[in-house]
mmCIF file of C-alpha atoms in Angstrom:
data_model
loop_
_atom_site.group_PDB
_atom_site.id
_atom_site.type_symbol
_atom_site.label_atom_id
_atom_site.label_comp_id
_atom_site.label_asym_id
_atom_site.label_seq_id
_atom_site.Cartn_x
_atom_site.Cartn_y
_atom_site.Cartn_z
ATOM 1 C CA MET A 1 54.953 28.509 -79.972
ATOM 2 C CA LEU A 2 51.386 29.551 -79.157
ATOM 3 C CA GLN A 3 49.360 26.537 -78.033
ATOM 4 C CA ALA A 4 46.209 26.497 -80.134
ATOM 5 C CA GLU A 5 45.163 23.358 -81.949
ATOM 6 C CA ALA A 6 42.776 23.759 -84.830
ATOM 7 C CA ILE A 7 40.022 21.151 -84.978
ATOM 8 C CA PRO A 8 40.698 19.225 -88.195
ATOM 9 C CA THR A 9 37.917 18.992 -90.737
ATOM 10 C CA THR A 10 39.677 16.256 -92.681
ATOM 11 C CA LEU A 11 41.871 13.379 -91.610
ATOM 12 C CA PRO A 12 45.593 13.639 -92.359
ATOM 13 C CA PRO A 13 46.897 11.342 -95.079
ATOM 14 C CA PRO A 14 48.186 7.945 -93.983
ATOM 15 C CA ILE A 15 51.753 8.027 -92.753
ATOM 16 C CA ALA A 16 53.970 5.803 -94.829
ATOM 17 C CA ALA A 17 56.002 3.321 -92.826
ATOM 18 C CA LEU A 18 59.209 4.972 -91.665
ATOM 19 C CA PRO A 19 62.481 3.238 -92.477
ATOM 20 C CA ALA A 20 63.792 0.962 -89.763
ATOM 21 C CA ILE A 21 65.614 2.909 -87.057
ATOM 22 C CA ALA A 22 68.781 1.060 -88.039
ATOM 23 C CA ASP A 23 68.498 2.735 -91.454
ATOM 24 C CA LEU A 24 68.340 6.194 -89.804
ATOM 25 C CA PRO A 25 71.772 6.338 -88.160
ATOM 26 C CA ALA A 26 71.332 9.826 -86.652
ATOM 27 C CA ILE A 27 68.272 8.556 -84.769
ATOM 28 C CA ALA A 28 69.688 5.102 -84.077
ATOM 29 C CA ASP A 29 72.667 6.727 -82.342
ATOM 30 C CA LEU A 30 70.439 8.509 -79.790
ATOM 31 C CA LYS A 31 70.809 7.157 -76.259
ATOM 32 C CA ASP A 32 68.283 6.830 -73.460
ATOM 33 C CA ARG A 33 68.735 9.897 -71.219
ATOM 34 C CA ARG A 34 66.185 9.205 -68.496
ATOM 35 C CA SER A 35 68.900 8.672 -65.885
ATOM 36 C CA GLU A 36 69.900 12.343 -66.261
ATOM 37 C CA ALA A 37 66.595 13.642 -64.917
ATOM 38 C CA VAL A 38 66.569 14.541 -61.204
ATOM 39 C CA PRO A 39 63.031 14.756 -59.721
ATOM 40 C CA ILE A 40 61.845 17.637 -57.586
ATOM 41 C CA THR A 41 62.340 16.721 -53.922
ATOM 42 C CA THR A 42 59.761 16.749 -51.151
ATOM 43 C CA VAL A 43 61.908 19.371 -49.399
ATOM 44 C CA GLU A 44 61.468 21.697 -52.360
ATOM 45 C CA ARG A 45 57.702 21.127 -52.439
ATOM 46 C CA GLU A 46 57.531 22.052 -48.752
ATOM 47 C CA ALA A 47 59.476 25.236 -49.492
ATOM 48 C CA ARG A 48 56.921 26.066 -52.205
ATOM 49 C CA ILE A 49 54.072 25.802 -49.702
ATOM 50 C CA ALA A 50 55.976 28.035 -47.293
ATOM 51 C CA ARG A 51 56.550 30.575 -50.068
ATOM 52 C CA ALA A 52 52.838 30.501 -50.975
ATOM 53 C CA ARG A 53 52.000 31.352 -47.357
ATOM 54 C CA GLU A 54 54.425 34.272 -47.408
ATOM 55 C CA LEU A 55 52.722 35.616 -50.521
ATOM 56 C CA MET A 56 49.257 35.084 -49.038
ATOM 57 C CA ALA A 57 50.277 37.203 -46.054
ATOM 58 C CA GLN A 58 51.682 39.908 -48.349
ATOM 59 C CA LYS A 59 48.656 39.925 -50.674
ATOM 60 C CA SER A 60 46.011 39.541 -47.918
ATOM 61 C CA PHE A 61 44.696 36.126 -48.967
ATOM 62 C CA ALA A 62 43.217 33.959 -46.221
ATOM 63 C CA ALA A 63 43.610 30.757 -48.261
ATOM 64 C CA VAL A 64 44.062 29.377 -51.755
ATOM 65 C CA CYS A 65 41.861 26.636 -53.197
ATOM 66 C CA LEU A 66 43.320 24.202 -55.738
ATOM 67 C CA ALA A 67 41.650 21.599 -57.923
ATOM 68 C CA GLY A 68 43.379 19.053 -60.135
ATOM 69 C CA GLY A 69 45.915 20.712 -62.427
ATOM 70 C CA THR A 70 49.452 21.978 -62.712
ATOM 71 C CA SER A 71 49.447 24.126 -59.574
ATOM 72 C CA LEU A 72 48.251 21.197 -57.473
ATOM 73 C CA VAL A 73 51.132 19.115 -58.834
ATOM 74 C CA TYR A 74 53.544 21.991 -58.218
ATOM 75 C CA PHE A 75 52.695 22.279 -54.523
ATOM 76 C CA THR A 76 51.842 18.682 -53.631
ATOM 77 C CA GLY A 77 53.024 16.343 -56.382
ATOM 78 C CA ILE A 78 49.442 15.083 -56.684
ATOM 79 C CA ARG A 79 48.027 14.512 -60.157
ATOM 80 C CA TRP A 80 44.254 14.398 -60.009
ATOM 81 C CA TYR A 81 41.617 14.212 -62.710
ATOM 82 C CA ASN A 82 38.830 16.794 -62.457
ATOM 83 C CA SER A 83 35.347 15.366 -62.940
ATOM 84 C CA GLU A 84 31.853 16.382 -61.889
ATOM 85 C CA ARG A 85 32.889 15.258 -58.390
ATOM 86 C CA PRO A 86 35.210 17.933 -56.951
ATOM 87 C CA THR A 87 38.376 17.024 -55.107
ATOM 88 C CA LEU A 88 39.951 20.173 -53.690
ATOM 89 C CA VAL A 89 43.033 21.042 -51.656
ATOM 90 C CA ILE A 90 42.977 24.235 -49.606
ATOM 91 C CA LEU A 91 46.211 25.925 -48.531
ATOM 92 C CA PRO A 92 45.489 28.439 -45.727
ATOM 93 C CA ALA A 93 47.769 31.342 -44.925
ATOM 94 C CA LYS A 94 47.845 29.999 -41.356
ATOM 95 C CA GLY A 95 47.113 26.498 -40.106
ATOM 96 C CA GLN A 96 47.266 23.074 -41.700
ATOM 97 C CA PRO A 97 46.117 22.511 -45.295
ATOM 98 C CA PHE A 98 43.004 20.425 -45.740
ATOM 99 C CA ALA A 99 41.345 18.544 -48.571
ATOM 100 C CA VAL A 100 37.803 17.782 -49.662
ATOM 101 C CA CYS A 101 37.010 14.695 -51.706
ATOM 102 C CA PRO A 102 34.305 12.097 -52.361
ATOM 103 C CA ALA A 103 34.181 9.546 -49.538
ATOM 104 C CA PHE A 104 35.112 6.682 -51.845
ATOM 105 C CA GLU A 105 38.292 8.551 -52.921
ATOM 106 C CA GLU A 106 39.616 9.183 -49.410
ATOM 107 C CA ASP A 107 42.103 6.314 -49.273
ATOM 108 C CA ARG A 108 43.489 7.104 -52.722
ATOM 109 C CA LEU A 109 43.913 10.776 -51.849
ATOM 110 C CA ARG A 110 45.567 10.015 -48.510
ATOM 111 C CA GLU A 111 48.145 7.830 -50.272
ATOM 112 C CA ARG A 112 49.175 10.794 -52.393
ATOM 113 C CA LEU A 113 49.122 13.322 -49.564
ATOM 114 C CA ALA A 114 51.447 11.100 -47.539
ATOM 115 C CA LEU A 115 54.161 11.490 -50.192
ATOM 116 C CA VAL A 116 54.764 15.129 -49.159
ATOM 117 C CA PRO A 117 55.631 15.426 -45.448
ATOM 118 C CA ALA A 118 54.127 18.922 -45.227
ATOM 119 C CA MET A 119 50.826 17.444 -46.437
ATOM 120 C CA ALA A 120 50.929 14.161 -44.494
ATOM 121 C CA GLN A 121 48.820 15.550 -41.635
ATOM 122 C CA THR A 122 46.291 17.092 -43.996
ATOM 123 C CA ARG A 123 42.746 16.777 -42.690
ATOM 124 C CA VAL A 124 40.429 15.236 -45.287
ATOM 125 C CA TYR A 125 36.749 16.193 -45.345
ATOM 126 C CA VAL A 126 34.660 13.695 -47.262
ATOM 127 C CA TRP A 127 31.252 13.934 -48.834
ATOM 128 C CA GLN A 128 28.773 11.337 -50.004
ATOM 129 C CA GLU A 129 27.077 11.364 -53.387
ATOM 130 C CA ASN A 130 23.949 13.057 -52.011
ATOM 131 C CA ASP A 131 25.903 15.767 -50.137
ATOM 132 C CA ASN A 132 26.945 19.280 -51.168
ATOM 133 C CA PRO A 133 30.753 19.007 -51.374
ATOM 134 C CA TYR A 134 31.263 22.764 -51.106
ATOM 135 C CA GLU A 135 29.776 22.810 -47.632
ATOM 136 C CA GLN A 136 32.805 20.758 -46.612
ATOM 137 C CA VAL A 137 35.069 23.518 -47.954
ATOM 138 C CA ALA A 138 33.191 26.037 -45.808
ATOM 139 C CA LYS A 139 33.396 23.698 -42.802
ATOM 140 C CA GLY A 140 37.143 23.234 -43.141
ATOM 141 C CA LEU A 141 37.736 26.971 -43.409
ATOM 142 C CA LYS A 142 35.446 27.709 -40.463
ATOM 143 C CA GLU A 143 37.402 25.273 -38.296
ATOM 144 C CA LEU A 144 40.512 27.297 -39.188
ATOM 145 C CA GLY A 145 38.721 30.480 -38.150
ATOM 146 C CA ILE A 146 38.157 31.636 -41.740
ATOM 147 C CA SER A 147 34.665 32.748 -42.709
ATOM 148 C CA THR A 148 35.480 36.118 -44.244
ATOM 149 C CA GLY A 149 38.410 37.573 -46.137
ATOM 150 C CA THR A 150 39.792 36.714 -49.577
ATOM 151 C CA ILE A 151 39.866 33.125 -50.789
ATOM 152 C CA GLY A 152 42.069 32.575 -53.825
ATOM 153 C CA ILE A 153 40.669 30.378 -56.604
ATOM 154 C CA GLU A 154 43.311 28.827 -58.838
ATOM 155 C CA GLU A 155 42.678 30.406 -62.211
ATOM 156 C CA THR A 156 42.141 27.240 -64.246
ATOM 157 C CA MET A 157 39.520 25.838 -61.856
ATOM 158 C CA SER A 158 36.200 25.118 -63.564
ATOM 159 C CA TYR A 159 33.393 27.629 -63.178
ATOM 160 C CA ALA A 160 31.180 24.929 -61.635
ATOM 161 C CA TYR A 161 33.649 24.409 -58.800
ATOM 162 C CA ALA A 162 34.186 28.140 -58.224
ATOM 163 C CA GLU A 163 30.453 28.834 -58.222
ATOM 164 C CA GLY A 164 29.885 26.069 -55.684
ATOM 165 C CA ILE A 165 32.546 27.489 -53.388
ATOM 166 C CA ALA A 166 31.086 30.994 -53.722
ATOM 167 C CA ARG A 167 27.617 29.797 -52.730
ATOM 168 C CA ALA A 168 29.017 27.988 -49.687
ATOM 169 C CA LEU A 169 31.034 31.047 -48.572
ATOM 170 C CA PRO A 170 28.654 34.013 -48.921
ATOM 171 C CA THR A 171 30.623 36.213 -46.515
ATOM 172 C CA ALA A 172 34.010 35.631 -48.172
ATOM 173 C CA ILE A 173 35.520 37.297 -51.233
ATOM 174 C CA LEU A 174 36.659 34.970 -54.014
ATOM 175 C CA ALA A 175 39.557 36.221 -56.122
ATOM 176 C CA ASN A 176 41.975 34.941 -58.749
ATOM 177 C CA ALA A 177 44.831 33.168 -56.948
ATOM 178 C CA ARG A 178 47.322 34.119 -59.659
ATOM 179 C CA PRO A 179 49.321 36.453 -57.363
ATOM 180 C CA ILE A 180 50.081 33.366 -55.278
ATOM 181 C CA THR A 181 50.351 30.607 -57.878
ATOM 182 C CA ALA A 182 52.205 32.697 -60.459
ATOM 183 C CA GLY A 183 54.147 34.408 -57.692
ATOM 184 C CA CYS A 184 55.596 31.007 -56.817
ATOM 185 C CA ARG A 185 55.715 29.224 -60.156
ATOM 186 C CA SER A 186 57.128 32.032 -62.295
ATOM 187 C CA ILE A 187 60.425 32.040 -60.360
ATOM 188 C CA LYS A 188 62.250 28.805 -61.067
ATOM 189 C CA SER A 189 64.586 27.199 -58.561
ATOM 190 C CA PRO A 190 68.017 25.823 -59.531
ATOM 191 C CA ALA A 191 66.469 22.326 -59.573
ATOM 192 C CA GLU A 192 63.728 23.456 -61.962
ATOM 193 C CA LEU A 193 66.238 25.222 -64.215
ATOM 194 C CA ALA A 194 68.339 22.049 -64.356
ATOM 195 C CA ILE A 195 65.322 20.013 -65.480
ATOM 196 C CA MET A 196 64.437 22.616 -68.093
ATOM 197 C CA GLN A 197 68.032 22.661 -69.320
ATOM 198 C CA LEU A 198 67.829 18.910 -69.846
ATOM 199 C CA ALA A 199 64.463 19.174 -71.638
ATOM 200 C CA ASN A 200 65.812 21.811 -74.016
ATOM 201 C CA SER A 201 69.013 19.875 -74.633
ATOM 202 C CA ILE A 202 67.013 16.754 -75.479
ATOM 203 C CA THR A 203 64.692 18.605 -77.851
ATOM 204 C CA LEU A 204 67.564 20.163 -79.773
ATOM 205 C CA GLN A 205 69.316 16.782 -79.985
ATOM 206 C CA VAL A 206 66.153 15.118 -81.301
ATOM 207 C CA TYR A 207 65.551 17.902 -83.826
ATOM 208 C CA GLU A 208 69.077 17.628 -85.163
ATOM 209 C CA ALA A 209 68.799 13.858 -85.533
ATOM 210 C CA ALA A 210 65.520 14.256 -87.426
ATOM 211 C CA TRP A 211 66.962 17.014 -89.635
ATOM 212 C CA ARG A 212 69.878 14.769 -90.547
ATOM 213 C CA SER A 213 67.477 11.910 -91.310
ATOM 214 C CA GLY A 214 64.918 13.912 -93.311
ATOM 215 C CA HIS A 215 64.951 14.671 -97.017
ATOM 216 C CA PRO A 216 62.913 16.227 -99.810
ATOM 217 C CA GLY A 217 59.991 14.025 -100.803
ATOM 218 C CA MET A 218 59.100 13.234 -97.207
ATOM 219 C CA THR A 219 55.701 14.439 -96.028
ATOM 220 C CA THR A 220 55.443 16.700 -93.023
ATOM 221 C CA HIS A 221 53.448 14.008 -91.188
ATOM 222 C CA GLU A 222 56.284 11.569 -91.795
ATOM 223 C CA PHE A 223 58.801 14.100 -90.520
ATOM 224 C CA SER A 224 56.787 14.603 -87.328
ATOM 225 C CA ALA A 225 56.530 10.837 -86.880
ATOM 226 C CA MET A 226 60.292 10.614 -87.201
ATOM 227 C CA ILE A 227 60.683 13.160 -84.408
ATOM 228 C CA GLY A 228 58.334 11.070 -82.291
ATOM 229 C CA ALA A 229 60.523 8.028 -82.916
ATOM 230 C CA ALA A 230 63.590 10.010 -81.882
ATOM 231 C CA TYR A 231 61.937 11.032 -78.604
ATOM 232 C CA ASP A 232 61.180 7.364 -77.980
ATOM 233 C CA ARG A 233 64.906 6.680 -78.281
ATOM 234 C CA VAL A 234 65.872 9.261 -75.650
ATOM 235 C CA GLY A 235 63.088 8.129 -73.323
ATOM 236 C CA PHE A 236 60.907 11.223 -72.933
ATOM 237 C CA PRO A 237 57.492 12.083 -74.379
ATOM 238 C CA GLY A 238 57.634 14.754 -77.054
ATOM 239 C CA GLU A 239 56.330 15.805 -80.426
ATOM 240 C CA ALA A 240 56.711 18.436 -83.102
ATOM 241 C CA SER A 241 54.549 19.948 -85.780
ATOM 242 C CA CYS A 242 56.117 20.285 -89.219
ATOM 243 C CA GLU A 243 55.096 22.811 -91.869
ATOM 244 C CA THR A 244 56.665 23.564 -95.208
ATOM 245 C CA GLY A 245 56.453 26.032 -98.071
ATOM 246 C CA GLU A 246 53.592 28.523 -97.956
ATOM 247 C CA TYR A 247 52.116 26.788 -94.901
ATOM 248 C CA SER A 248 55.104 27.863 -92.813
ATOM 249 C CA ALA A 249 53.594 31.368 -93.037
ATOM 250 C CA LEU A 250 50.765 30.164 -90.761
ATOM 251 C CA PRO A 251 52.209 30.248 -87.217
ATOM 252 C CA HIS A 252 50.124 27.227 -86.189
ATOM 253 C CA GLY A 253 50.367 25.540 -89.544
ATOM 254 C CA SER A 254 47.741 23.809 -91.624
ATOM 255 C CA ILE A 255 45.963 20.467 -91.710
ATOM 256 C CA LYS A 256 46.487 20.265 -95.475
ATOM 257 C CA PRO A 257 48.788 17.521 -96.800
ATOM 258 C CA GLN A 258 52.304 18.835 -97.365
ATOM 259 C CA THR A 259 55.414 17.409 -98.963
ATOM 260 C CA ILE A 260 58.896 18.778 -98.350
ATOM 261 C CA HIS A 261 60.613 20.031 -101.502
ATOM 262 C CA GLU A 262 64.198 21.053 -102.145
ATOM 263 C CA GLY A 263 64.668 24.781 -101.617
ATOM 264 C CA ALA A 264 61.479 25.161 -99.540
ATOM 265 C CA ILE A 265 61.244 26.386 -95.975
ATOM 266 C CA VAL A 266 60.653 23.660 -93.363
ATOM 267 C CA MET A 267 59.547 24.681 -89.854
ATOM 268 C CA ILE A 268 59.408 22.311 -86.873
ATOM 269 C CA ASP A 269 58.037 23.403 -83.493
ATOM 270 C CA ASP A 270 57.253 22.051 -80.030
ATOM 271 C CA GLY A 271 59.172 20.125 -77.396
ATOM 272 C CA CYS A 272 59.215 17.429 -74.756
ATOM 273 C CA THR A 273 58.365 16.894 -71.088
ATOM 274 C CA VAL A 274 60.994 16.051 -68.474
ATOM 275 C CA GLU A 275 59.877 15.519 -64.855
ATOM 276 C CA GLY A 276 56.785 17.581 -65.615
ATOM 277 C CA TYR A 277 58.659 20.516 -67.199
ATOM 278 C CA GLU A 278 58.359 21.593 -70.825
ATOM 279 C CA SER A 279 60.668 22.708 -73.600
ATOM 280 C CA ASP A 280 59.523 24.661 -76.661
ATOM 281 C CA ILE A 281 61.892 25.143 -79.592
ATOM 282 C CA THR A 282 61.341 26.064 -83.241
ATOM 283 C CA ARG A 283 63.853 25.448 -86.000
ATOM 284 C CA THR A 284 63.430 26.674 -89.571
ATOM 285 C CA PHE A 285 65.609 25.304 -92.350
ATOM 286 C CA VAL A 286 65.900 24.420 -96.033
ATOM 287 C CA TYR A 287 67.089 21.247 -97.736
ATOM 288 C CA GLY A 288 69.147 22.584 -100.616
ATOM 289 C CA LYS A 289 69.685 26.243 -101.428
ATOM 290 C CA PRO A 290 67.424 28.942 -99.932
ATOM 291 C CA SER A 291 66.474 32.008 -101.935
ATOM 292 C CA ASP A 292 68.084 35.378 -101.259
ATOM 293 C CA LYS A 293 64.791 36.592 -99.768
ATOM 294 C CA MET A 294 64.705 33.635 -97.383
ATOM 295 C CA ARG A 295 68.253 34.423 -96.258
ATOM 296 C CA GLN A 296 67.390 38.095 -95.728
ATOM 297 C CA VAL A 297 64.313 37.267 -93.657
ATOM 298 C CA PHE A 298 66.241 34.711 -91.622
ATOM 299 C CA ASP A 299 68.872 37.352 -90.843
ATOM 300 C CA ILE A 300 66.209 39.835 -89.675
ATOM 301 C CA VAL A 301 64.550 37.272 -87.412
ATOM 302 C CA HIS A 302 67.931 36.164 -86.082
ATOM 303 C CA ARG A 303 68.777 39.770 -85.162
ATOM 304 C CA ALA A 304 65.352 40.235 -83.553
ATOM 305 C CA GLN A 305 65.874 37.180 -81.361
ATOM 306 C CA ALA A 306 69.298 38.467 -80.328
ATOM 307 C CA ALA A 307 67.877 41.942 -79.572
ATOM 308 C CA ALA A 308 65.263 40.432 -77.254
ATOM 309 C CA LEU A 309 67.886 38.348 -75.484
ATOM 310 C CA ALA A 310 70.131 41.386 -74.988
ATOM 311 C CA THR A 311 67.243 43.446 -73.585
ATOM 312 C CA ALA A 312 65.942 40.893 -71.084
ATOM 313 C CA ARG A 313 67.387 41.329 -67.592
ATOM 314 C CA PRO A 314 66.033 41.733 -64.054
ATOM 315 C CA GLY A 315 63.946 44.881 -63.655
ATOM 316 C CA VAL A 316 63.131 45.357 -67.349
ATOM 317 C CA PRO A 317 59.369 45.341 -68.108
ATOM 318 C CA CYS A 318 58.147 42.285 -70.017
ATOM 319 C CA GLU A 319 56.795 44.498 -72.807
ATOM 320 C CA SER A 320 60.226 46.014 -73.455
ATOM 321 C CA VAL A 321 61.590 42.636 -74.561
ATOM 322 C CA ASP A 322 58.798 42.269 -77.126
ATOM 323 C CA ALA A 323 59.399 45.864 -78.256
ATOM 324 C CA ALA A 324 63.120 45.262 -78.819
ATOM 325 C CA ALA A 325 62.488 42.362 -81.179
ATOM 326 C CA ARG A 326 59.561 44.062 -82.897
ATOM 327 C CA LYS A 327 61.641 47.189 -83.604
ATOM 328 C CA VAL A 328 64.227 45.146 -85.520
ATOM 329 C CA ILE A 329 61.512 43.581 -87.657
ATOM 330 C CA THR A 330 59.652 46.865 -88.218
ATOM 331 C CA ASP A 331 62.828 48.767 -89.097
ATOM 332 C CA ALA A 332 63.603 46.072 -91.682
ATOM 333 C CA GLY A 333 60.294 46.782 -93.457
ATOM 334 C CA TYR A 334 58.097 44.024 -92.042
ATOM 335 C CA GLY A 335 55.949 46.211 -89.782
ATOM 336 C CA PRO A 336 54.177 47.970 -88.416
ATOM 337 C CA GLY A 337 52.936 46.164 -85.343
ATOM 338 C CA TYR A 338 51.674 42.679 -86.087
ATOM 339 C CA ALA A 339 51.662 42.994 -89.888
ATOM 340 C CA HIS A 340 54.203 40.190 -90.410
ATOM 341 C CA PHE A 341 55.352 39.450 -86.853
ATOM 342 C CA THR A 342 51.869 38.271 -86.000
ATOM 343 C CA HIS A 343 52.181 37.182 -82.361
ATOM 344 C CA ARG A 344 53.808 38.247 -79.098
ATOM 345 C CA LEU A 345 57.510 37.641 -78.683
ATOM 346 C CA GLY A 346 57.201 34.950 -76.052
ATOM 347 C CA HIS A 347 55.461 33.205 -73.208
ATOM 348 C CA GLY A 348 56.489 31.994 -69.812
ATOM 349 C CA ILE A 349 57.308 28.307 -69.725
ATOM 350 C CA GLY A 350 57.788 25.720 -67.009
ATOM 351 C CA MET A 351 55.394 22.984 -65.912
ATOM 352 C CA ASP A 352 52.985 24.341 -68.517
ATOM 353 C CA GLY A 353 54.198 24.983 -72.045
ATOM 354 C CA HIS A 354 52.553 28.393 -71.783
ATOM 355 C CA GLU A 355 52.369 30.081 -68.408
ATOM 356 C CA TRP A 356 52.879 33.478 -66.828
ATOM 357 C CA PRO A 357 54.321 35.954 -67.493
ATOM 358 C CA TYR A 358 54.033 36.898 -71.183
ATOM 359 C CA LEU A 359 56.408 39.022 -73.256
ATOM 360 C CA VAL A 360 53.837 41.246 -74.921
ATOM 361 C CA GLN A 361 52.972 44.916 -75.253
ATOM 362 C CA GLY A 362 51.004 46.093 -72.232
ATOM 363 C CA ASN A 363 52.646 43.762 -69.721
ATOM 364 C CA THR A 364 54.644 46.083 -67.482
ATOM 365 C CA LEU A 365 55.629 43.388 -64.974
ATOM 366 C CA PRO A 366 59.384 43.660 -64.373
ATOM 367 C CA LEU A 367 61.491 40.619 -65.144
ATOM 368 C CA ALA A 368 63.038 38.819 -62.201
ATOM 369 C CA GLU A 369 65.889 36.378 -61.805
ATOM 370 C CA GLY A 370 64.633 32.817 -62.289
ATOM 371 C CA MET A 371 61.869 33.611 -64.778
ATOM 372 C CA THR A 372 61.824 31.503 -67.930
ATOM 373 C CA PHE A 373 60.436 32.372 -71.375
ATOM 374 C CA SER A 374 60.363 31.469 -75.019
ATOM 375 C CA ASP A 375 62.163 33.948 -77.287
ATOM 376 C CA GLU A 376 60.452 33.421 -80.631
ATOM 377 C CA PRO A 377 60.258 36.245 -83.153
ATOM 378 C CA GLY A 378 58.990 35.441 -86.626
ATOM 379 C CA ILE A 379 58.187 36.933 -90.000
ATOM 380 C CA TYR A 380 55.285 35.397 -91.913
ATOM 381 C CA ILE A 381 54.699 36.273 -95.566
ATOM 382 C CA ARG A 382 51.332 34.881 -96.631
ATOM 383 C CA GLY A 383 51.444 32.777 -99.788
ATOM 384 C CA GLU A 384 55.257 32.487 -99.643
ATOM 385 C CA PHE A 385 56.883 31.316 -96.421
ATOM 386 C CA GLY A 386 57.418 32.036 -92.747
ATOM 387 C CA ILE A 387 60.532 31.986 -90.586
ATOM 388 C CA ARG A 388 60.448 31.674 -86.804
ATOM 389 C CA LEU A 389 63.399 31.110 -84.498
ATOM 390 C CA GLU A 390 62.530 29.959 -81.006
ATOM 391 C CA ASP A 391 64.691 29.088 -78.042
ATOM 392 C CA ASP A 392 63.874 29.121 -74.348
ATOM 393 C CA MET A 393 65.709 31.493 -72.032
ATOM 394 C CA HIS A 394 66.033 32.103 -68.315
ATOM 395 C CA ILE A 395 66.661 35.390 -66.562
ATOM 396 C CA ALA A 396 69.921 35.432 -64.614
ATOM 397 C CA ALA A 397 71.306 38.173 -62.393
ATOM 398 C CA ASP A 398 73.414 39.544 -65.254
ATOM 399 C CA GLY A 399 70.880 39.122 -68.073
ATOM 400 C CA ALA A 400 69.068 36.507 -70.119
ATOM 401 C CA LYS A 401 70.639 33.173 -71.041
ATOM 402 C CA LEU A 402 69.443 30.705 -73.686
ATOM 403 C CA PHE A 403 69.169 27.070 -72.646
ATOM 404 C CA THR A 404 70.327 26.137 -76.146
ATOM 405 C CA GLY A 405 72.548 27.667 -78.796
ATOM 406 C CA PRO A 406 70.606 29.695 -81.392
ATOM 407 C CA SER A 407 70.158 28.642 -85.003
ATOM 408 C CA MET A 408 72.816 30.184 -87.214
ATOM 409 C CA SER A 409 71.521 29.656 -90.767
ATOM 410 C CA LEU A 410 68.845 28.002 -92.891
ATOM 411 C CA GLU A 411 71.370 25.484 -94.210
ATOM 412 C CA GLN A 412 72.940 24.687 -90.812
ATOM 413 C CA PRO A 413 70.206 25.184 -88.218
ATOM 414 C CA PHE A 414 72.200 23.349 -85.545
ATOM 415 C CA GLY A 415 75.555 25.085 -85.861
#
């Protein structure tokens, strides 16, 4: 779903002790699946750097500057915490990459650089506490013959870092590096798709185990804790929000205490992380008998999800996929626009739970083979209930494919 955490104004109620795992057979039967995960190889990371250079040449970028964050991990495998002391890695269109870091961090950074052969010969420029670190960025670029041209700044870099680089490079043009970073990251390799397939498979397995173990009378916090316990069993970090009744009509839920009742909508949403890649699945269900209105709304949302899936294929604009789902919902009387389907159809997903591109009106970017998205239409009726169905999909040569089977009904959300 859409990643936006409200800041709670009250603490959630205490979570009652869950039954022993042995008393939850659906969860107890889950097996550790860590051995199924195949890490991204150093060969693939080197290919990513080569691809970034191809894009820099096409888009007229002289270099791209990365700080700690997902794109740095994507290209180098290095996880680095951003503080007031900048550590930066610069990938030039031509020449060897170089890094800038505090002098006391040099050995630690070199250890990590050595793990990727393409980065092993990276020159490291260090700065002391009383130095201007951004002058080292300018020095490294100058030694590569770069003093003008366009320098890409990875889009999540802090303003303080970007401002420092701009001051040190007055004759260069700083621009958003998204054409390079998104140009690489938005197209998933077979290895990435395999990891994402595993992440989605694990999430659906955990959800089903929790659904089989849950019951009316359980609080939503207890249900979420049960999902956490199930992820512990399979060996990957994950979580899920849980909303019920009228609070399921709020796409990001509520901090108010909630108890699951028979005949009420229950919505669980989120996913897990496998080798740095995310899943994001929503299941909506009812313990007991749903109302006729609930069934009708479920059917509309189910058809909207299928319409989006059928529309998505290489060459189709991103906005057309959103439009296909939205038309089903509007034609069924829950429009216009965002009246009841209150958010975009979907977001890109990969190493970040939400990343480019986005399936939303106004995004005319054509889909391409290897892109991955959430497909998550919903209808939200304030004061009553909401229904969202979300699965992740990837774009193949012959159309879109779900990583997981879709939900088929409120009573049997897992087929």
